[in-house]
mmCIF file of C-alpha atoms and ligand atoms in Angstrom:
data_model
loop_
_atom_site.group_PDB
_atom_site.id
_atom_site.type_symbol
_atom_site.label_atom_id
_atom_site.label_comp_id
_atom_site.label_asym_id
_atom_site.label_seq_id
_atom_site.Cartn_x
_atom_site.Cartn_y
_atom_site.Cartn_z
ATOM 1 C CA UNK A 19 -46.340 52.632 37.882
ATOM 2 C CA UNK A 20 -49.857 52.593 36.707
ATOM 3 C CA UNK A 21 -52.228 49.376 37.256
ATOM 4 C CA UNK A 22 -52.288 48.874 33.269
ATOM 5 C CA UNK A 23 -48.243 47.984 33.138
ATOM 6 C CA UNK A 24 -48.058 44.522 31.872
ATOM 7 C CA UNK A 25 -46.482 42.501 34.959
ATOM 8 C CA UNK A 26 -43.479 41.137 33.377
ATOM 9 C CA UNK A 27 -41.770 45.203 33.173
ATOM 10 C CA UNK A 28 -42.946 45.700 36.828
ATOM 11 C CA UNK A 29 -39.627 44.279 37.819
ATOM 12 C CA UNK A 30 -37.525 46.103 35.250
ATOM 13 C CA UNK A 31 -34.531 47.853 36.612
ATOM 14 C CA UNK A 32 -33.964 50.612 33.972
ATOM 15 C CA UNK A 33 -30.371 51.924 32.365
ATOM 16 C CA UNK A 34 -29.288 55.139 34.716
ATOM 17 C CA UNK A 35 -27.468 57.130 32.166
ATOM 18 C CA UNK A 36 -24.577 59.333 33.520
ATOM 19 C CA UNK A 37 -26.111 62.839 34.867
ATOM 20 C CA UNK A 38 -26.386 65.473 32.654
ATOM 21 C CA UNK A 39 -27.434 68.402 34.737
ATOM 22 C CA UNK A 40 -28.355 71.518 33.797
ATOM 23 C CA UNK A 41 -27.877 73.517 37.291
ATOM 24 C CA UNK A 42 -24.680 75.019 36.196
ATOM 25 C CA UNK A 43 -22.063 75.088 34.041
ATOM 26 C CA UNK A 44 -19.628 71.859 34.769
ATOM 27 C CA UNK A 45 -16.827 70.245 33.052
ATOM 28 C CA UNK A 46 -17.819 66.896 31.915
ATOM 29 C CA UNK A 47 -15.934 63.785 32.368
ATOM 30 C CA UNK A 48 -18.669 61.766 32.846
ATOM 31 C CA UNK A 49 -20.386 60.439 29.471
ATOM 32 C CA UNK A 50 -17.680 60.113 27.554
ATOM 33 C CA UNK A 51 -18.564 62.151 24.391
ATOM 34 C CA UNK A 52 -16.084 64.306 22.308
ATOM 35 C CA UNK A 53 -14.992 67.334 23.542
ATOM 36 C CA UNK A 54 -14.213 68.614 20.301
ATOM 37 C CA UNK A 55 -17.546 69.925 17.766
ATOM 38 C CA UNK A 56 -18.782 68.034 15.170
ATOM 39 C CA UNK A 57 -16.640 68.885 11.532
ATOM 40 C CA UNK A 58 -17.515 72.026 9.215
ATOM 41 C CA UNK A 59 -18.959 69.330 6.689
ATOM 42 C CA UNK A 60 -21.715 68.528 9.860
ATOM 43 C CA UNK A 61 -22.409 72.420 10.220
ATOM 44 C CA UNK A 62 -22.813 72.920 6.531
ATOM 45 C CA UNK A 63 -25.270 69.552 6.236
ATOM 46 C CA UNK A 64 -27.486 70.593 8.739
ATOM 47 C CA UNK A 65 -28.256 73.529 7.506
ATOM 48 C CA UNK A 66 -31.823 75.487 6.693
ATOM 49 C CA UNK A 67 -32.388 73.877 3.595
ATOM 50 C CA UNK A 68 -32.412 70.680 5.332
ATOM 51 C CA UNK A 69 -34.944 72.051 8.458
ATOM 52 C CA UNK A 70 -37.179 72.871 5.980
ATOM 53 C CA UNK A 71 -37.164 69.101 4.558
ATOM 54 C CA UNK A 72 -37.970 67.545 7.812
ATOM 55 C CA UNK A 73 -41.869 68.242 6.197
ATOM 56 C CA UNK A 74 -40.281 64.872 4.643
ATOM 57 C CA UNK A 75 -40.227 61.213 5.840
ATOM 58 C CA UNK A 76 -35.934 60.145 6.089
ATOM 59 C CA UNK A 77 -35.270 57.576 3.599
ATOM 60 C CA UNK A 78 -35.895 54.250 5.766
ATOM 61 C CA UNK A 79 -32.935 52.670 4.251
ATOM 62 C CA UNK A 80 -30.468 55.244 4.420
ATOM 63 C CA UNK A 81 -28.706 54.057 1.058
ATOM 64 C CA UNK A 82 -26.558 57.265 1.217
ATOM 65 C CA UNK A 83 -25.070 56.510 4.965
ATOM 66 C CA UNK A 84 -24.475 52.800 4.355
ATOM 67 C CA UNK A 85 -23.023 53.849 1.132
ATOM 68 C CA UNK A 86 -20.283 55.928 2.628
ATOM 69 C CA UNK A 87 -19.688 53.339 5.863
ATOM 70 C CA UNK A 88 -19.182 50.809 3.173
ATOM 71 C CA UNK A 89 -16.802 52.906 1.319
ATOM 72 C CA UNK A 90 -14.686 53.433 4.381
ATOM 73 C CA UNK A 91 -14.725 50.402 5.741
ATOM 74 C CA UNK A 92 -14.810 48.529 2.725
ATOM 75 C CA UNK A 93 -17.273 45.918 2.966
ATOM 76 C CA UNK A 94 -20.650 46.188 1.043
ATOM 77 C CA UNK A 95 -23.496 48.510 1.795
ATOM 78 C CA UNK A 96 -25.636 45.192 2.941
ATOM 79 C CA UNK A 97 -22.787 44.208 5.529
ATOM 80 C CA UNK A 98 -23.951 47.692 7.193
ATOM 81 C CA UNK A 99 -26.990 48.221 9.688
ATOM 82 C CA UNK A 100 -27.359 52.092 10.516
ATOM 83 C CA UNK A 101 -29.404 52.509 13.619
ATOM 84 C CA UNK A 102 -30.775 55.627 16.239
ATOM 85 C CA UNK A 103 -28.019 55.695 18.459
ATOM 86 C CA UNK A 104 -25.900 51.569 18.521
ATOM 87 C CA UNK A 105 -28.134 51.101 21.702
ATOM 88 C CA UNK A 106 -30.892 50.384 19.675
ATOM 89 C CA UNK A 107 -28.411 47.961 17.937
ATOM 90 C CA UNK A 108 -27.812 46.026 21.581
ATOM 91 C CA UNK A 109 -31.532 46.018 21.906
ATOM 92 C CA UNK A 110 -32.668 44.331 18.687
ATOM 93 C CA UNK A 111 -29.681 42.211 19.512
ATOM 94 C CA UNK A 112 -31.165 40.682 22.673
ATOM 95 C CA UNK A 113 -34.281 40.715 21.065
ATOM 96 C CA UNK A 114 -33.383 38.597 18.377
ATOM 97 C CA UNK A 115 -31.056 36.257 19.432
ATOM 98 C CA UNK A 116 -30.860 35.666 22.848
ATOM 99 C CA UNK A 117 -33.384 32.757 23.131
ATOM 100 C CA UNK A 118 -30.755 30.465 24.343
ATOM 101 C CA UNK A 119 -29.530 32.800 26.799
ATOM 102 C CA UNK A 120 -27.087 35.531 26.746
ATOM 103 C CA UNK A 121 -23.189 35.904 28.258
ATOM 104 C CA UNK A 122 -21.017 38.949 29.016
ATOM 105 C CA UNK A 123 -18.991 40.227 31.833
ATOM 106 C CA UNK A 124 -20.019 41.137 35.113
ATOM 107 C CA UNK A 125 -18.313 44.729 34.780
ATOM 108 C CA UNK A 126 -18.994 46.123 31.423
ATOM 109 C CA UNK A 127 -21.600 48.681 30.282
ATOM 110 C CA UNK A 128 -24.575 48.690 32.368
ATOM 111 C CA UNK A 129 -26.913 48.165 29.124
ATOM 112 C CA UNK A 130 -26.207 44.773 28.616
ATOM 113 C CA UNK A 131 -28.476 43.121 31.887
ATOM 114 C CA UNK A 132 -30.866 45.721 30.911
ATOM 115 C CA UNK A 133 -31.845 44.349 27.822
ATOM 116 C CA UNK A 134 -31.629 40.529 29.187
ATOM 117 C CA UNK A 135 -33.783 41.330 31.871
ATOM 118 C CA UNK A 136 -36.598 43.152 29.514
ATOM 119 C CA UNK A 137 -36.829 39.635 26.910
ATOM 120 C CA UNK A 138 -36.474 37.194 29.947
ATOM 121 C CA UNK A 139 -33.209 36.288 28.887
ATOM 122 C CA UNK A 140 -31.241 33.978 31.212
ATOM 123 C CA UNK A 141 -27.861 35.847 31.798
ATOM 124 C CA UNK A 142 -24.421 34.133 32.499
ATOM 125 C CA UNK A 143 -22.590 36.787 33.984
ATOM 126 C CA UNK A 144 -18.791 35.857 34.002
ATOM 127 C CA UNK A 145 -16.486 37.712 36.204
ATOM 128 C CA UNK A 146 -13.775 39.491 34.937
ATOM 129 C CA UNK A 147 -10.491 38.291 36.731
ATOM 130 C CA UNK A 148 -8.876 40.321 39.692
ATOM 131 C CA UNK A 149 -6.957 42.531 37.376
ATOM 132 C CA UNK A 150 -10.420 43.519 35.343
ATOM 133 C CA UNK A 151 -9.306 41.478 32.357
ATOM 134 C CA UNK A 152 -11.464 39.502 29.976
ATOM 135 C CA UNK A 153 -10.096 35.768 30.270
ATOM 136 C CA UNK A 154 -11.222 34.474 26.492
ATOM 137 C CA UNK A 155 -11.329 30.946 27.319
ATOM 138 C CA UNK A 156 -14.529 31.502 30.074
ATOM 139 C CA UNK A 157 -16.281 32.615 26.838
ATOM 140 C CA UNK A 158 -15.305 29.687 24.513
ATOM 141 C CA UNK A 159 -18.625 27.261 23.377
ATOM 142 C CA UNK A 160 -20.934 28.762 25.481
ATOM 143 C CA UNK A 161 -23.545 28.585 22.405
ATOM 144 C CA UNK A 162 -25.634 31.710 23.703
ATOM 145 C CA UNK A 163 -25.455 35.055 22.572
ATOM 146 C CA UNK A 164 -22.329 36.718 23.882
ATOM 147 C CA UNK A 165 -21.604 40.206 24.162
ATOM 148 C CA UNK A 166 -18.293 42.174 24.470
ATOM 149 C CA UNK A 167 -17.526 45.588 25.128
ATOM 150 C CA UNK A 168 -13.825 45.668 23.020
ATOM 151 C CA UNK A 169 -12.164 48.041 24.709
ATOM 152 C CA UNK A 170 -14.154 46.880 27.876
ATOM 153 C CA UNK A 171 -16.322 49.664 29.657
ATOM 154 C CA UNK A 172 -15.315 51.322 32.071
ATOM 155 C CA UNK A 173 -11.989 49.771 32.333
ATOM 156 C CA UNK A 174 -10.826 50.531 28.874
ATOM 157 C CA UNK A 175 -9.239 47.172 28.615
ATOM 158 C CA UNK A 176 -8.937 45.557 25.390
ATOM 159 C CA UNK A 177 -8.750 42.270 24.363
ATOM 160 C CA UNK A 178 -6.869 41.340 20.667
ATOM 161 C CA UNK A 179 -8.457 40.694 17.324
ATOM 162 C CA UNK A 180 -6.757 37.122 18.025
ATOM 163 C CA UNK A 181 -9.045 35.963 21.127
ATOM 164 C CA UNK A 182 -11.791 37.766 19.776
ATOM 165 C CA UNK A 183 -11.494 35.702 16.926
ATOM 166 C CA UNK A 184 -11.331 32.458 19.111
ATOM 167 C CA UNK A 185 -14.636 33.376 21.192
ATOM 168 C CA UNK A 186 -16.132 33.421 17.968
ATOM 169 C CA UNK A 187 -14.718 30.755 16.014
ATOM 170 C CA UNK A 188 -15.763 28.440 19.265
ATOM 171 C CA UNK A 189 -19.181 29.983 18.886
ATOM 172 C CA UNK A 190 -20.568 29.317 15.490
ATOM 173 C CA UNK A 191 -23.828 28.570 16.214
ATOM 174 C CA UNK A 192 -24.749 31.534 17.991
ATOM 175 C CA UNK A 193 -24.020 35.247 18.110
ATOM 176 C CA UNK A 194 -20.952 36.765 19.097
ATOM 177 C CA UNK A 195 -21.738 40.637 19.478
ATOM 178 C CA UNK A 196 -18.413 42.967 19.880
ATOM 179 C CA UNK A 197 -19.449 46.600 20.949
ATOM 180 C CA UNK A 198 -16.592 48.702 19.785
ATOM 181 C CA UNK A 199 -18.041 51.970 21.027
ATOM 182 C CA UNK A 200 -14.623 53.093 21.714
ATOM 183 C CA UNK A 201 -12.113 51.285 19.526
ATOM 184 C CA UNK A 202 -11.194 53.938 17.435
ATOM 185 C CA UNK A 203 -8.788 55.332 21.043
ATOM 186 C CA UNK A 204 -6.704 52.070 20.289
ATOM 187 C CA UNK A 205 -8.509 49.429 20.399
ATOM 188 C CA UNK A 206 -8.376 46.507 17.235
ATOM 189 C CA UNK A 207 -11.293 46.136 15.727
ATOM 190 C CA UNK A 208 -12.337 42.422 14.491
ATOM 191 C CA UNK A 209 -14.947 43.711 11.716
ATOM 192 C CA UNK A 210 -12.455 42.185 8.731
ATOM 193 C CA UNK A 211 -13.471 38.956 10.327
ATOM 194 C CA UNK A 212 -17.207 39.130 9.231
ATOM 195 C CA UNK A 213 -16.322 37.349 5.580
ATOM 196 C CA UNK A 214 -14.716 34.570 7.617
ATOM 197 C CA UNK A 215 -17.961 33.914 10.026
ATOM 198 C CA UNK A 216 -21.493 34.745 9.946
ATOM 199 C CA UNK A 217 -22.195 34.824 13.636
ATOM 200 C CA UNK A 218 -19.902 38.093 14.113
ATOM 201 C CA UNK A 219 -21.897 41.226 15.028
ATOM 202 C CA UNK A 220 -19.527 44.738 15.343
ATOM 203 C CA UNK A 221 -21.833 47.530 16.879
ATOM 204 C CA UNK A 222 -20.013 50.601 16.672
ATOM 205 C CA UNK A 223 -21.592 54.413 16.986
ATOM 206 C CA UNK A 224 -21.239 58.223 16.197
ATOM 207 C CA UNK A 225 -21.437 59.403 19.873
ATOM 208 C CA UNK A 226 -17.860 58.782 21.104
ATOM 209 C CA UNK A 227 -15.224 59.154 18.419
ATOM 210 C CA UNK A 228 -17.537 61.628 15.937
ATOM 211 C CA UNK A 229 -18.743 63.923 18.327
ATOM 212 C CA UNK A 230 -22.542 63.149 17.145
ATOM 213 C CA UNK A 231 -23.279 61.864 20.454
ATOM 214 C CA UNK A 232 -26.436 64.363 20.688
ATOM 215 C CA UNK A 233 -27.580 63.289 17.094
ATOM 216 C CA UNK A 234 -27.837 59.423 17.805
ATOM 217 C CA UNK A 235 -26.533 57.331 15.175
ATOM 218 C CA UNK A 236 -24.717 53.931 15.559
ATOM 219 C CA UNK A 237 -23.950 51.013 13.228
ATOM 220 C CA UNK A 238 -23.318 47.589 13.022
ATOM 221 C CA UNK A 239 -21.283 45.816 10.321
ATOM 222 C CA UNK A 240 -21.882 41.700 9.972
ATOM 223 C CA UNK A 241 -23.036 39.229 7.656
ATOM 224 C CA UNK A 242 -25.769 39.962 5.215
ATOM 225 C CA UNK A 243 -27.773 37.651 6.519
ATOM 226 C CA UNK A 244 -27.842 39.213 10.500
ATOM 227 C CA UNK A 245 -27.772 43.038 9.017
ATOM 228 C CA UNK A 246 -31.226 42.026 7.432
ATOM 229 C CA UNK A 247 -32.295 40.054 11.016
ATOM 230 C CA UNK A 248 -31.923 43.763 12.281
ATOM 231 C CA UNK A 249 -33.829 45.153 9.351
ATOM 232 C CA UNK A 250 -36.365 42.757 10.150
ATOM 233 C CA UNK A 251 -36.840 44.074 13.483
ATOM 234 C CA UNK A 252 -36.570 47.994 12.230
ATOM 235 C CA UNK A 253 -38.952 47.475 9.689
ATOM 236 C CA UNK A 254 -41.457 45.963 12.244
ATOM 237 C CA UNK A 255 -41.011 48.650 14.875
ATOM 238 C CA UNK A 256 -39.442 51.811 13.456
ATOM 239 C CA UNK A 257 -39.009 52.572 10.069
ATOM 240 C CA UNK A 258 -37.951 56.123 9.796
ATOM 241 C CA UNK A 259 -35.728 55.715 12.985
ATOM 242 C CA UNK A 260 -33.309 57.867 12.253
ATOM 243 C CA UNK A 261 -34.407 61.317 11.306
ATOM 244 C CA UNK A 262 -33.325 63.609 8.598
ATOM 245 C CA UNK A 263 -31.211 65.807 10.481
ATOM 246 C CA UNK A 264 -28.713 62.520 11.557
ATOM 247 C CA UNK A 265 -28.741 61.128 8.645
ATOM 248 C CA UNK A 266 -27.271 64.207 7.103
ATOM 249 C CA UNK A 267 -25.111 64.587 9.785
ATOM 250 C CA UNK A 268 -23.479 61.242 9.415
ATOM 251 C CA UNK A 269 -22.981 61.265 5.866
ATOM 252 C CA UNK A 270 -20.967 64.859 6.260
ATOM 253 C CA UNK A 271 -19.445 63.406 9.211
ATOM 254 C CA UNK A 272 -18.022 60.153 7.383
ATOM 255 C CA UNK A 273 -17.011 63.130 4.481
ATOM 256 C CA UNK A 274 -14.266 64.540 6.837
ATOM 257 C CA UNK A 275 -13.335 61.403 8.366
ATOM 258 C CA UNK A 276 -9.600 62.787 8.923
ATOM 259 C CA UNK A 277 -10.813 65.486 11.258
ATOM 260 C CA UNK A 278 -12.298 62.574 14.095
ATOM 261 C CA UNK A 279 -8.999 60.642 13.275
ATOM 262 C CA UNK A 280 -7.093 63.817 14.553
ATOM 263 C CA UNK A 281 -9.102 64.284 16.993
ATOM 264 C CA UNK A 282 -8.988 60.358 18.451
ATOM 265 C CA UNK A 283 -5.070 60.896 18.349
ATOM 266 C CA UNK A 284 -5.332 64.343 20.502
ATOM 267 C CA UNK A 285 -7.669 61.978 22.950
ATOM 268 C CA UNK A 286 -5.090 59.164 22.963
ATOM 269 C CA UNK A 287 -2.309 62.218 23.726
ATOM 270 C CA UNK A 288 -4.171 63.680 26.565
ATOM 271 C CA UNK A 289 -5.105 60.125 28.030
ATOM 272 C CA UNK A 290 -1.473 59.753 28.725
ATOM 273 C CA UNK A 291 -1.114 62.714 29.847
ATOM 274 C CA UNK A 292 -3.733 62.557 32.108
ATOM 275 C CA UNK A 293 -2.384 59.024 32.942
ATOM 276 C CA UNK A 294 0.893 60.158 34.056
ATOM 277 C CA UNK A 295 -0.521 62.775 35.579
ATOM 278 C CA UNK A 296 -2.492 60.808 37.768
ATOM 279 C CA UNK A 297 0.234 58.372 38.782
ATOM 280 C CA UNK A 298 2.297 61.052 39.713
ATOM 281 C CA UNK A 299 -0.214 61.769 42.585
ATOM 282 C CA UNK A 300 -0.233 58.325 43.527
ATOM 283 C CA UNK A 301 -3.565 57.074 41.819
ATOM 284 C CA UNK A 302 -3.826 53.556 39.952
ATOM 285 C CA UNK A 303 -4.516 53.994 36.188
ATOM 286 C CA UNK A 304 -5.833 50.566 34.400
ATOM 287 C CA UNK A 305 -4.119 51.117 31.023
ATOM 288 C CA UNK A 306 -7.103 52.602 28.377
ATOM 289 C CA UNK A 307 -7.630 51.640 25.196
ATOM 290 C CA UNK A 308 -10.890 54.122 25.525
ATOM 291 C CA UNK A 309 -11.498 57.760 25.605
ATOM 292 C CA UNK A 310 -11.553 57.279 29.404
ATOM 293 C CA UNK A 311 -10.168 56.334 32.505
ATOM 294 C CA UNK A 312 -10.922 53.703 35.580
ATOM 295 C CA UNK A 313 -8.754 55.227 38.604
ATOM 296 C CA UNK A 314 -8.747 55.227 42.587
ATOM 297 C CA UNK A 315 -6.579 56.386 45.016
ATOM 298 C CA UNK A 316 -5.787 54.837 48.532
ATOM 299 C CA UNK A 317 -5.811 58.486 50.253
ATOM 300 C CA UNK A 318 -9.765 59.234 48.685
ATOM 301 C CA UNK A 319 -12.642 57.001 48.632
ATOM 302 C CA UNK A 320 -14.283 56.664 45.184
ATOM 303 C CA UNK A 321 -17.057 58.331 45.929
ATOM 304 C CA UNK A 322 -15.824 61.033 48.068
ATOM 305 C CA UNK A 323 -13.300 62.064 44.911
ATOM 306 C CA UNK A 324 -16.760 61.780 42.719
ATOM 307 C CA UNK A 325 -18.383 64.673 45.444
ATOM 308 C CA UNK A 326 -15.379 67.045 45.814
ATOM 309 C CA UNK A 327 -15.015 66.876 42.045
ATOM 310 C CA UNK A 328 -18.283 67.414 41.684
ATOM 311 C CA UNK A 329 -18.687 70.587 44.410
ATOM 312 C CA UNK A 330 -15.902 72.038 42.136
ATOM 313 C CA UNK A 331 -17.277 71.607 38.754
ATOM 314 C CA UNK A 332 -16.132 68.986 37.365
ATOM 315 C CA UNK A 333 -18.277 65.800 36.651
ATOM 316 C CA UNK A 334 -16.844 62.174 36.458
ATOM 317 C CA UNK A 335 -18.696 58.962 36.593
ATOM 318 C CA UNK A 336 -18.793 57.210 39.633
ATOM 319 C CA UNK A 337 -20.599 53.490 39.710
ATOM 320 C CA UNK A 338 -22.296 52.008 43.215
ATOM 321 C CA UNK A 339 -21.667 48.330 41.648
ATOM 322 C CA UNK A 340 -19.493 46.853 44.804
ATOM 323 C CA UNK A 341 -16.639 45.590 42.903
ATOM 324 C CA UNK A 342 -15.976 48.754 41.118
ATOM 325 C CA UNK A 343 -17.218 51.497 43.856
ATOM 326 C CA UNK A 344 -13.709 52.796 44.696
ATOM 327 C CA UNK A 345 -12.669 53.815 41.134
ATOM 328 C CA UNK A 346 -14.446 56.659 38.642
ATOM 329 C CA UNK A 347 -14.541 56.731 34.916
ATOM 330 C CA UNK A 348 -13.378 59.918 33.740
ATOM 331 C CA UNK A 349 -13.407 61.103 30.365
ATOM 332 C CA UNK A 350 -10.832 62.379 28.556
ATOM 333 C CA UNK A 351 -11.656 66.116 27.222
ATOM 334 C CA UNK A 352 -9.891 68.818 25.820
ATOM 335 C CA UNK A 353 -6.031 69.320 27.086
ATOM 336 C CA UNK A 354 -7.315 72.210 29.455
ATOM 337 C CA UNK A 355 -10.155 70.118 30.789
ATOM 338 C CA UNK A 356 -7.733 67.507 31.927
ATOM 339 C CA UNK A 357 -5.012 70.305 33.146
ATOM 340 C CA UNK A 358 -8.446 71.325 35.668
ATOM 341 C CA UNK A 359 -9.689 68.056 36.214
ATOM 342 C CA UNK A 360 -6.105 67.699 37.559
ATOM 343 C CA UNK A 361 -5.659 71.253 39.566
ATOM 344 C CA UNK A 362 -9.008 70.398 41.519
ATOM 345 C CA UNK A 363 -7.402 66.652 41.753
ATOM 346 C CA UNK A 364 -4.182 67.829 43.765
ATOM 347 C CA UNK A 365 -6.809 70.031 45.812
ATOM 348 C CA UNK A 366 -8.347 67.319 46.786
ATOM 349 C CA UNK A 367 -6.038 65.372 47.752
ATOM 350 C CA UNK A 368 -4.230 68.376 49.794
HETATM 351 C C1 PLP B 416 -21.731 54.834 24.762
HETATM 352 C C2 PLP B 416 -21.838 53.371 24.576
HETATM 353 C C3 PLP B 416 -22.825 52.819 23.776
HETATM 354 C C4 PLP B 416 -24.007 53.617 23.293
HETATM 355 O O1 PLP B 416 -23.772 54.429 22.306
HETATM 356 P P1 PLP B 416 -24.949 55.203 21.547
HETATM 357 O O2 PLP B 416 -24.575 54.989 20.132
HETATM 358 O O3 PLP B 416 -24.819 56.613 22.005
HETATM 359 O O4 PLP B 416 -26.271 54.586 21.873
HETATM 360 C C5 PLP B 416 -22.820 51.461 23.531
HETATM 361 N N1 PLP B 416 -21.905 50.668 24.098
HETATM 362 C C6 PLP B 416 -20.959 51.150 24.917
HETATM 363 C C7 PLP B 416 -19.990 50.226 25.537
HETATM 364 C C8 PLP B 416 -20.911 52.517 25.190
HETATM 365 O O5 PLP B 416 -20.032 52.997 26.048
#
């Protein structure tokens, strides 16, 4: 820290991202991106033609990506805000409307106390109950901005589009943000319900389910009025935030949107799979409505699985947070990926 930082970040306690190393060649479990390349549509898009127009600003508003998102998800292009990876959705998020404080759970992804901490925003953090469910009713009237990771992370729980839709019909004068990073492994989303009220936010991203997790593009889809909150904010910090390159990417992406549907059912195969799998050897699975897993096993601490794995290659995502230290996230990959996560389980375990 230098003696110029402003005191109020001295205290901050930054996001840890999952490791990506680059001392050898592992398989990873541990981020939860696609295991399967981006479509032929992306490879053609990004192509030398298109290198050689990064001379060029990117269109600030993106017309041609909210076109397409609006096409598939039928709402109109100004229900859609495209942003440089959906984290930078959370952020202008907290930013914006978190002045009466914020709510989420107390397991769920590690961004959310981030961001409260960085605006000074008091947090209600509401345990999730024994069995790592959301209980709807602890989130009913709480008139602060309220976040939701739907399915949770890194349980892969899911609530339905029915108690989503009571935590924010009980919450209409404040936001209700649903992250559906991963709702496209099973999860339902509630984005149909943005006609019906204006305080819905859906952040959902490219990283997970359309293998663009490198490129960085998320979205949100709400009411006019919040998508142009969030322009407001872009406009005043980063207009060109997502370069060239992406935004090509996205549209080509969103092009061959049956090839990430495949691909999501192959993950949701290969989840139960692994599931069963992991049962089998006497692990407990929390049902997933994600492209992941929360396990542990009685005969292998949580970490200690996290290390062997580790010493033989294969990378899952372990978390210190005391509730939750016994289990690992993994990721569901490829069908051979899982078939060697589970080889070097039983090792283990012998
Ligand atoms: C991965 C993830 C994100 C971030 O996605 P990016 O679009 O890559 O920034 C947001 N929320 C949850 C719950 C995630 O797991």
């Amino acid at each position: 820290m230098s003696r110029f930082l402003d005191e109020k970040f001295s205290a901050l306690k930054e996001y840890v991202p999952g490791e990506q190393p680059r001392d050898k060649k592992y398989i990873k479990l541990n981020t939860n991106e696609s295991p399967f390349p981006p479509s032929v549509s992306v490879l053609e898009a990004v192509n030398s033609e298109e290198v050689k127009n990064l001379r060029l600003y990117s269109d600030p508003s993106n017309k041609a990506l909210k076109e397409k998102l609006a096409e598939i998800y039928k709402v109109g292009p100004d229900n859609i805000y495209v942003s440089n990876g959906s984290d930078d959705i959370l952020n202008f998020a907290f930013m914006a409307f978190g002045d009466r404080g914020a709510a989420f759970p107390d397991i769920t992804y590690g961004f959310y106390k981030v961001f409260a901490k960085l605006y000074g925003i008091d947090s209600q953090i509401i345990p999730l109950e024994e069995d790592f469910a959301i209980d709807e009713n602890k989130y009913f009237g709480l008139d602060k901005l309220i976040v939701i990771a739907n399915p949770n992370a890194p349980t892969g729980l899911s609530l339905s589009l029915d108690k989503i839709e009571k935590i924010v019909s009980s919450n209409k004068n404040s936001v209700v943000l649903i992250d559906e990073a991963y709702v496209d492994f099973g999860g339902e989303s509630c984005y149909n319900l943005i006609d019906k009220y204006d305080n819905l936010l859906v952040v959902r991203t490219f990283s997970k389910s359309r293998s663009l997790a490198g490129a960085r593009l998320g979205f949100a889809i709400a009411s006019k009025e919040i998508i142009k909150d969030l322009e407001k904010l872009k406009f005043s910090t980063n207009p060109y935030d997502i370069n060239r390159l992406t935004q090509a990417a996205g549209v080509a992406a969103l092009e061959q949107d049956d090839y990430y549907t495949a691909n999501c059912k192959k993950i949701i195969e290969n989840r139960e799979f692994t599931a069963n799998a992991l049962k089998e050897m006497g692990f407990s699975v929390i049902d997933s409505d994600a492209n992941f897993l929360f396990v542990k096993s009685d005969k292998i601490s949580g970490l200690d699985f996290y290390l062997k794995l580790k010493e033989k290659g294969v990378l899952i995502r372990h978390f210190t947070d005391e509730r939750i230290c016994e289990y690992n996230r993994v990721t569901i990959g490829s069908r051979e990926e899982m078939e060697i996560f589970l080889e070097k389980t039983a090792e283990i375990l012998n």
